[in-house]
Amino acid sequence: MVRKIAILTSGGDAPGMNAAVRVCIRAGLYYGKEMFVVYDGYKGLVDGDIHQVTKDFTADIINRGGTIIRSARLPEFSEEEVQKKALQQLHDYEIDCLIGIGGDGTYKGLRALSRLGFRCIGIPGTIDNDVASSEYTIGFMTALNTICECIDKIKDTSSSHQRCSVIEVMGRHCGDLAIFSGIAEAAEITISYDHQVEEEVLFRKLRRLKTMKKNHAIVIVSENLLDVNELAKRIEKETGFETKAEVLGRLQRGGSPCAFDRILASRLGSRAIELCLEETPETTGRVCGMHNGKVVDYAIEEALEMERDPHKELVGLIDLLQ
Ligand code: F6P
């Protein structure tokens, strides 16, 4: 029988992780389980930084950004020797089930532990929205709202000076933050993994806007695709639009989670606890997510093989509206 459950957050932090930690602890306690948190993700697991918590731990955290149990990246966790150290810590603390909140990297760590026979459950938490087994990840909507707030502000100054702004948004190798913000901000051009734009097409469009005396132009670009400073220089040279590059950076990861993320975290966190408690063998290594607005779960092995939704309809909308 599962008696003790531990929770960790891993990879890049995301708004709403605390809300997920909160509901896991509260739901676990509700079912009479002993709840533990692991500080600093897999690093803390290997080091045994594991602490029992009570309901008090969850007070006033639903609205807090970041992750109060902190996060870390531990590439060495791909080594079996390191995984076995973590496993030993879990056995030493008599933990029966581990919940990991994070993205694909976190899921791979959970898969490794579940292959070693340990019961693990994953919850998708990352601003990138790049976890194929969930249509939304915890943190994505908040980051999107933050990006929109920032671009609204950039537009004010950009219009006052009749400038073009090239804005880099995060997403690692996933273009969702760019595609969604491109639509929400009515960007003149959106360049992302699922929507590439040839430079000549970009220049032609901006030259036309310049001739039409448009006050500003917004170009949104997914990170890791191109150098936005260099692109800004080329735009200025080719179109005559005074152009500034802005890298929004890690401010996209901060801030209080929006209501959508708090609710998503609560729904997924409570499902994660149910999965911990279902003691059939196939629940060794599962992840939860959202599909068509419903909470779903998959075997972790299957989840990591899934193809991400390329959001064809939204990409089509970008083409229609640009
Ligand atoms: O995965 C979240 C994310 O913010 C990505 O969008 C970005 O590429 C990466 O993390 C940056 O990570 P770090 O803050 O560790 O440099």
CSV table of C-alpha atoms and ligand atoms in Angstrom, one decimal:
chain,number,residue,atom,x,y,z
A,1,MET,CA,0.0,0.0,0.0
A,2,VAL,CA,1.2,3.5,-0.8
A,3,ARG,CA,1.8,5.4,2.5
A,4,LYS,CA,4.4,8.0,1.6
A,5,ILE,CA,4.4,10.3,-1.4
A,6,ALA,CA,7.2,12.7,-2.4
A,7,ILE,CA,7.0,15.6,-4.8
A,8,LEU,CA,9.7,17.4,-6.8
A,9,THR,CA,9.8,20.2,-9.4
A,10,SER,CA,12.5,20.0,-12.1
A,11,GLY,CA,13.7,21.8,-15.2
A,12,GLY,CA,12.8,25.5,-15.8
A,13,ASP,CA,10.4,26.8,-13.2
A,14,ALA,CA,6.9,27.7,-14.3
A,15,PRO,CA,4.1,29.7,-12.7
A,16,GLY,CA,1.6,27.3,-11.3
A,17,MET,CA,4.1,24.8,-10.0
A,18,ASN,CA,3.3,25.9,-6.5
A,19,ALA,CA,-0.4,25.5,-7.1
A,20,ALA,CA,0.4,21.9,-8.3
A,21,VAL,CA,2.6,21.2,-5.2
A,22,ARG,CA,-0.2,22.6,-3.0
A,23,VAL,CA,-3.0,20.3,-4.4
A,24,CYS,CA,-0.8,17.2,-4.3
A,25,ILE,CA,0.0,17.8,-0.6
A,26,ARG,CA,-3.6,18.6,0.3
A,27,ALA,CA,-5.1,15.7,-1.7
A,28,GLY,CA,-2.5,13.3,-0.4
A,29,LEU,CA,-3.2,14.3,3.2
A,30,TYR,CA,-6.9,14.1,2.5
A,31,TYR,CA,-6.4,10.4,1.6
A,32,GLY,CA,-4.4,9.9,4.8
A,33,LYS,CA,-0.9,9.7,3.2
A,34,GLU,CA,2.3,11.1,4.5
A,35,MET,CA,3.6,13.8,2.2
A,36,PHE,CA,7.2,14.8,1.5
A,37,VAL,CA,8.8,17.5,-0.7
A,38,VAL,CA,12.2,17.2,-2.4
A,39,TYR,CA,14.2,20.4,-2.7
A,40,ASP,CA,16.1,21.2,-6.0
A,41,GLY,CA,14.6,18.6,-8.2
A,42,TYR,CA,16.6,15.5,-9.0
A,43,LYS,CA,19.7,17.0,-7.4
A,44,GLY,CA,17.9,17.1,-4.1
A,45,LEU,CA,16.7,13.6,-4.6
A,46,VAL,CA,20.2,12.3,-5.1
A,47,ASP,CA,21.4,14.3,-2.1
A,48,GLY,CA,18.5,13.2,0.1
A,49,ASP,CA,17.1,16.7,0.6
A,50,ILE,CA,13.7,15.2,1.4
A,51,HIS,CA,11.3,16.7,4.0
A,52,GLN,CA,8.0,15.7,5.4
A,53,VAL,CA,5.4,18.5,5.2
A,54,THR,CA,2.0,19.2,6.7
A,55,LYS,CA,-1.0,21.2,5.4
A,56,ASP,CA,0.6,24.4,6.8
A,57,PHE,CA,3.3,24.1,4.0
A,58,THR,CA,0.6,24.9,1.4
A,59,ALA,CA,-0.7,28.1,2.9
A,60,ASP,CA,-0.6,31.1,0.6
A,61,ILE,CA,1.3,29.4,-2.2
A,62,ILE,CA,-1.4,29.0,-4.9
A,63,ASN,CA,-0.7,32.6,-6.1
A,64,ARG,CA,3.1,32.5,-5.9
A,65,GLY,CA,5.3,32.4,-9.0
A,66,GLY,CA,8.4,30.2,-9.2
A,67,THR,CA,8.6,27.0,-7.2
A,68,ILE,CA,9.0,27.2,-3.4
A,69,ILE,CA,10.7,23.7,-3.4
A,70,ARG,CA,13.1,25.1,-6.0
A,71,SER,CA,14.2,23.5,-9.3
A,72,ALA,CA,17.5,22.4,-10.8
A,73,ARG,CA,18.8,20.9,-14.0
A,74,LEU,CA,20.8,17.7,-13.5
A,75,PRO,CA,22.1,16.3,-16.8
A,76,GLU,CA,23.9,13.5,-14.9
A,77,PHE,CA,20.5,12.0,-14.0
A,78,SER,CA,20.7,10.2,-17.4
A,79,GLU,CA,23.4,8.0,-15.8
A,80,GLU,CA,22.1,4.8,-14.1
A,81,GLU,CA,24.6,5.1,-11.3
A,82,VAL,CA,23.1,8.5,-10.3
A,83,GLN,CA,19.5,7.2,-10.7
A,84,LYS,CA,20.4,4.3,-8.3
A,85,LYS,CA,21.6,6.9,-5.7
A,86,ALA,CA,18.2,8.6,-6.0
A,87,LEU,CA,16.5,5.3,-5.7
A,88,GLN,CA,18.4,4.5,-2.6
A,89,GLN,CA,17.3,7.8,-1.0
A,90,LEU,CA,13.7,7.0,-1.8
A,91,HIS,CA,14.1,3.6,-0.2
A,92,ASP,CA,15.9,5.1,2.9
A,93,TYR,CA,13.0,7.6,3.4
A,94,GLU,CA,10.5,4.7,2.7
A,95,ILE,CA,8.8,6.8,0.0
A,96,ASP,CA,6.4,4.7,-2.1
A,97,CYS,CA,5.6,7.0,-4.9
A,98,LEU,CA,7.3,10.1,-6.5
A,99,ILE,CA,5.5,12.9,-8.3
A,100,GLY,CA,7.6,15.0,-10.7
A,101,ILE,CA,6.4,18.3,-12.0
A,102,GLY,CA,8.2,19.6,-15.2
A,103,GLY,CA,8.7,19.0,-18.9
A,104,ASP,CA,10.2,16.2,-21.0
A,105,GLY,CA,13.5,16.2,-19.1
A,106,THR,CA,11.6,15.6,-15.9
A,107,TYR,CA,9.5,12.9,-17.5
A,108,LYS,CA,12.7,11.1,-18.7
A,109,GLY,CA,14.0,11.1,-15.1
A,110,LEU,CA,10.7,9.6,-13.9
A,111,ARG,CA,10.8,7.0,-16.7
A,112,ALA,CA,14.3,6.0,-15.6
A,113,LEU,CA,13.2,5.5,-12.0
A,114,SER,CA,10.0,3.6,-13.1
A,115,ARG,CA,12.2,1.3,-15.3
A,116,LEU,CA,14.1,0.6,-12.1
A,117,GLY,CA,10.7,-0.5,-10.6
A,118,PHE,CA,9.8,2.7,-8.7
A,119,ARG,CA,6.3,4.1,-8.9
A,120,CYS,CA,6.4,7.6,-10.5
A,121,ILE,CA,3.8,10.0,-11.7
A,122,GLY,CA,4.4,13.1,-13.9
A,123,ILE,CA,2.6,16.4,-14.1
A,124,PRO,CA,3.4,18.7,-17.1
A,125,GLY,CA,4.8,22.0,-15.9
A,126,THR,CA,6.7,24.3,-18.2
A,127,ILE,CA,6.1,27.6,-19.9
A,128,ASP,CA,7.1,26.0,-23.3
A,129,ASN,CA,4.0,23.9,-23.8
A,130,ASP,CA,6.2,21.3,-25.4
A,131,VAL,CA,4.9,18.2,-23.6
A,132,ALA,CA,3.1,16.2,-26.3
A,133,SER,CA,0.9,14.3,-23.9
A,134,SER,CA,-1.0,17.4,-22.7
A,135,GLU,CA,-2.6,20.1,-24.7
A,136,TYR,CA,-1.5,22.7,-22.1
A,137,THR,CA,1.3,22.6,-19.6
A,138,ILE,CA,1.1,24.4,-16.3
A,139,GLY,CA,2.7,27.9,-16.7
A,140,PHE,CA,2.1,28.3,-20.5
A,141,MET,CA,-0.9,30.6,-20.2
A,142,THR,CA,0.7,32.8,-17.6
A,143,ALA,CA,3.9,33.2,-19.7
A,144,LEU,CA,1.7,34.0,-22.7
A,145,ASN,CA,-0.2,36.7,-20.7
A,146,THR,CA,3.2,38.1,-19.6
A,147,ILE,CA,4.4,38.2,-23.2
A,148,CYS,CA,1.3,40.0,-24.3
A,149,GLU,CA,1.6,42.6,-21.5
A,150,CYS,CA,5.2,43.2,-22.5
A,151,ILE,CA,4.4,43.5,-26.2
A,152,ASP,CA,1.6,45.9,-25.4
A,153,LYS,CA,4.1,48.1,-23.7
A,154,ILE,CA,6.7,47.8,-26.4
A,155,LYS,CA,4.0,48.8,-28.9
A,156,ASP,CA,3.4,52.1,-27.1
A,157,THR,CA,6.9,53.2,-27.4
A,158,SER,CA,7.4,51.6,-30.8
A,159,SER,CA,4.5,53.6,-32.2
A,160,SER,CA,5.7,56.8,-30.6
A,161,HIS,CA,9.0,56.5,-32.5
A,162,GLN,CA,7.7,54.7,-35.6
A,163,ARG,CA,9.9,51.7,-35.0
A,164,CYS,CA,9.9,48.1,-35.9
A,165,SER,CA,10.4,45.8,-32.9
A,166,VAL,CA,11.8,42.3,-33.2
A,167,ILE,CA,10.8,40.4,-30.1
A,168,GLU,CA,12.3,37.1,-29.1
A,169,VAL,CA,10.1,34.8,-26.9
A,170,MET,CA,11.0,31.6,-25.1
A,171,GLY,CA,9.9,28.1,-25.9
A,172,ARG,CA,13.2,26.2,-26.2
A,173,HIS,CA,12.5,24.4,-29.5
A,174,CYS,CA,8.7,24.8,-29.4
A,175,GLY,CA,7.0,27.7,-31.2
A,176,ASP,CA,3.7,27.8,-29.2
A,177,LEU,CA,4.6,31.0,-27.2
A,178,ALA,CA,5.4,32.7,-30.5
A,179,ILE,CA,2.3,31.4,-32.4
A,180,PHE,CA,-0.2,32.2,-29.6
A,181,SER,CA,1.3,35.6,-28.8
A,182,GLY,CA,1.5,36.4,-32.6
A,183,ILE,CA,-2.2,36.0,-32.8
A,184,ALA,CA,-3.0,37.7,-29.5
A,185,GLU,CA,-0.8,40.7,-30.3
A,186,ALA,CA,-1.7,40.9,-34.0
A,187,ALA,CA,2.0,40.8,-34.8
A,188,GLU,CA,2.9,41.8,-38.4
A,189,ILE,CA,5.2,38.8,-38.7
A,190,THR,CA,5.5,35.6,-36.5
A,191,ILE,CA,8.5,33.4,-37.0
A,192,SER,CA,8.5,30.1,-35.2
A,193,TYR,CA,9.3,26.4,-35.6
A,194,ASP,CA,5.9,25.7,-37.1
A,195,HIS,CA,5.8,28.9,-39.1
A,196,GLN,CA,9.0,29.9,-40.9
A,197,VAL,CA,9.2,33.1,-43.0
A,198,GLU,CA,11.6,33.8,-45.8
A,199,GLU,CA,13.6,37.0,-45.2
A,200,GLU,CA,12.6,38.4,-48.6
A,201,VAL,CA,8.9,38.0,-47.7
A,202,LEU,CA,9.5,39.7,-44.3
A,203,PHE,CA,11.4,42.6,-45.9
A,204,ARG,CA,8.7,43.1,-48.6
A,205,LYS,CA,6.0,43.2,-46.0
A,206,LEU,CA,7.8,45.7,-43.8
A,207,ARG,CA,8.7,47.9,-46.8
A,208,ARG,CA,5.0,48.0,-47.7
A,209,LEU,CA,4.1,49.0,-44.1
A,210,LYS,CA,6.7,51.7,-44.1
A,211,THR,CA,5.4,53.1,-47.4
A,212,MET,CA,1.9,53.0,-45.8
A,213,LYS,CA,3.3,55.1,-42.9
A,214,LYS,CA,2.3,52.4,-40.4
A,215,ASN,CA,3.3,53.6,-36.9
A,216,HIS,CA,5.0,50.4,-35.8
A,217,ALA,CA,5.6,46.8,-36.8
A,218,ILE,CA,5.9,43.9,-34.4
A,219,VAL,CA,8.0,40.8,-35.4
A,220,ILE,CA,7.8,37.9,-32.9
A,221,VAL,CA,10.5,35.3,-33.1
A,222,SER,CA,10.9,31.9,-31.3
A,223,GLU,CA,14.1,31.6,-29.4
A,224,ASN,CA,17.0,29.4,-30.7
A,225,LEU,CA,15.9,30.0,-34.3
A,226,LEU,CA,18.0,33.0,-35.3
A,227,ASP,CA,19.9,36.0,-33.9
A,228,VAL,CA,17.3,38.7,-33.3
A,229,ASN,CA,20.0,41.5,-33.0
A,230,GLU,CA,21.3,40.6,-36.4
A,231,LEU,CA,17.8,40.3,-37.9
A,232,ALA,CA,17.0,43.8,-36.6
A,233,LYS,CA,20.1,45.2,-38.3
A,234,ARG,CA,19.1,43.6,-41.6
A,235,ILE,CA,15.5,44.8,-41.4
A,236,GLU,CA,16.7,48.4,-40.8
A,237,LYS,CA,19.1,48.2,-43.7
A,238,GLU,CA,16.6,46.5,-46.1
A,239,THR,CA,13.4,48.4,-45.2
A,240,GLY,CA,14.4,51.7,-43.8
A,241,PHE,CA,12.3,51.0,-40.6
A,242,GLU,CA,14.3,51.9,-37.5
A,243,THR,CA,14.4,48.5,-35.8
A,244,LYS,CA,15.1,47.4,-32.2
A,245,ALA,CA,15.6,43.9,-31.0
A,246,GLU,CA,14.1,42.9,-27.6
A,247,VAL,CA,14.8,39.6,-25.9
A,248,LEU,CA,12.1,39.1,-23.2
A,249,GLY,CA,14.1,36.4,-21.4
A,250,ARG,CA,13.3,35.0,-18.0
A,251,LEU,CA,10.8,37.6,-17.0
A,252,GLN,CA,8.5,35.3,-19.1
A,253,ARG,CA,8.9,32.6,-16.4
A,254,GLY,CA,8.1,34.8,-13.4
A,255,GLY,CA,4.9,36.2,-11.8
A,256,SER,CA,1.8,35.0,-10.2
A,257,PRO,CA,0.1,32.2,-12.1
A,258,CYS,CA,-3.1,33.2,-14.0
A,259,ALA,CA,-6.4,31.6,-13.0
A,260,PHE,CA,-6.2,29.1,-15.9
A,261,ASP,CA,-2.8,27.7,-14.6
A,262,ARG,CA,-4.0,27.6,-11.0
A,263,ILE,CA,-7.0,25.5,-12.1
A,264,LEU,CA,-5.1,23.3,-14.5
A,265,ALA,CA,-2.5,22.7,-11.7
A,266,SER,CA,-5.3,21.8,-9.3
A,267,ARG,CA,-7.0,19.4,-11.7
A,268,LEU,CA,-3.7,17.6,-12.7
A,269,GLY,CA,-2.3,17.6,-9.2
A,270,SER,CA,-5.4,15.8,-7.8
A,271,ARG,CA,-5.3,13.3,-10.7
A,272,ALA,CA,-1.7,12.7,-10.0
A,273,ILE,CA,-2.5,11.7,-6.4
A,274,GLU,CA,-5.3,9.4,-7.6
A,275,LEU,CA,-2.7,7.7,-9.9
A,276,CYS,CA,-0.3,7.3,-7.0
A,277,LEU,CA,-3.1,5.5,-5.1
A,278,GLU,CA,-4.1,3.1,-7.9
A,279,GLU,CA,-1.9,0.2,-7.2
A,280,THR,CA,-2.3,-1.8,-10.4
A,281,PRO,CA,1.1,-2.6,-12.0
A,282,GLU,CA,0.4,-0.5,-15.0
A,283,THR,CA,0.3,2.6,-12.8
A,284,THR,CA,4.1,2.3,-12.3
A,285,GLY,CA,5.2,5.3,-14.4
A,286,ARG,CA,2.2,7.4,-15.6
A,287,VAL,CA,1.7,11.0,-16.5
A,288,CYS,CA,-1.4,13.1,-16.5
A,289,GLY,CA,-2.4,15.8,-18.9
A,290,MET,CA,-5.3,17.6,-20.6
A,291,HIS,CA,-6.9,16.5,-23.8
A,292,ASN,CA,-10.0,18.3,-25.2
A,293,GLY,CA,-10.4,20.0,-21.9
A,294,LYS,CA,-10.5,16.7,-19.9
A,295,VAL,CA,-8.0,15.3,-17.5
A,296,VAL,CA,-6.3,12.2,-19.0
A,297,ASP,CA,-3.4,10.0,-18.2
A,298,TYR,CA,-0.9,7.8,-20.1
A,299,ALA,CA,1.9,5.4,-19.4
A,300,ILE,CA,5.1,7.4,-19.2
A,301,GLU,CA,6.7,5.3,-22.0
A,302,GLU,CA,3.8,6.1,-24.3
A,303,ALA,CA,3.7,9.8,-23.4
A,304,LEU,CA,7.4,10.3,-24.3
A,305,GLU,CA,6.8,8.8,-27.7
A,306,MET,CA,3.9,11.1,-28.6
A,307,GLU,CA,4.1,13.7,-31.4
A,308,ARG,CA,3.4,17.3,-30.4
A,309,ASP,CA,0.4,19.0,-31.9
A,310,PRO,CA,1.7,21.5,-34.5
A,311,HIS,CA,-1.4,23.7,-34.1
A,312,LYS,CA,-2.1,23.8,-37.8
A,313,GLU,CA,-5.3,25.8,-37.3
A,314,LEU,CA,-3.5,28.5,-35.4
A,315,VAL,CA,-0.7,28.6,-37.9
A,316,GLY,CA,-3.3,29.0,-40.6
A,317,LEU,CA,-4.7,31.9,-38.7
A,318,ILE,CA,-1.3,33.5,-38.6
A,319,ASP,CA,-1.2,33.3,-42.4
A,320,LEU,CA,-4.7,34.7,-42.7
A,321,LEU,CA,-4.2,37.6,-40.4
A,322,GLN,CA,-0.6,38.7,-41.3
B,1,F6P,O1,12.0,25.3,-20.3
B,1,F6P,C1,11.8,26.6,-19.9
B,1,F6P,C2,12.8,27.6,-20.5
B,1,F6P,O2,12.5,28.9,-20.0
B,1,F6P,C3,12.9,27.6,-22.0
B,1,F6P,O3,11.9,28.4,-22.6
B,1,F6P,C4,14.3,28.2,-22.1
B,1,F6P,O4,14.9,27.8,-23.3
B,1,F6P,C5,15.1,27.6,-20.9
B,1,F6P,O5,14.1,27.2,-20.0
B,1,F6P,C6,16.1,28.5,-20.3
B,1,F6P,O6,16.6,27.8,-19.2
B,1,F6P,P1,17.6,28.4,-18.1
B,1,F6P,O7,16.8,29.5,-17.4
B,1,F6P,O8,18.0,27.3,-17.3
B,1,F6P,O9,18.7,29.0,-18.9
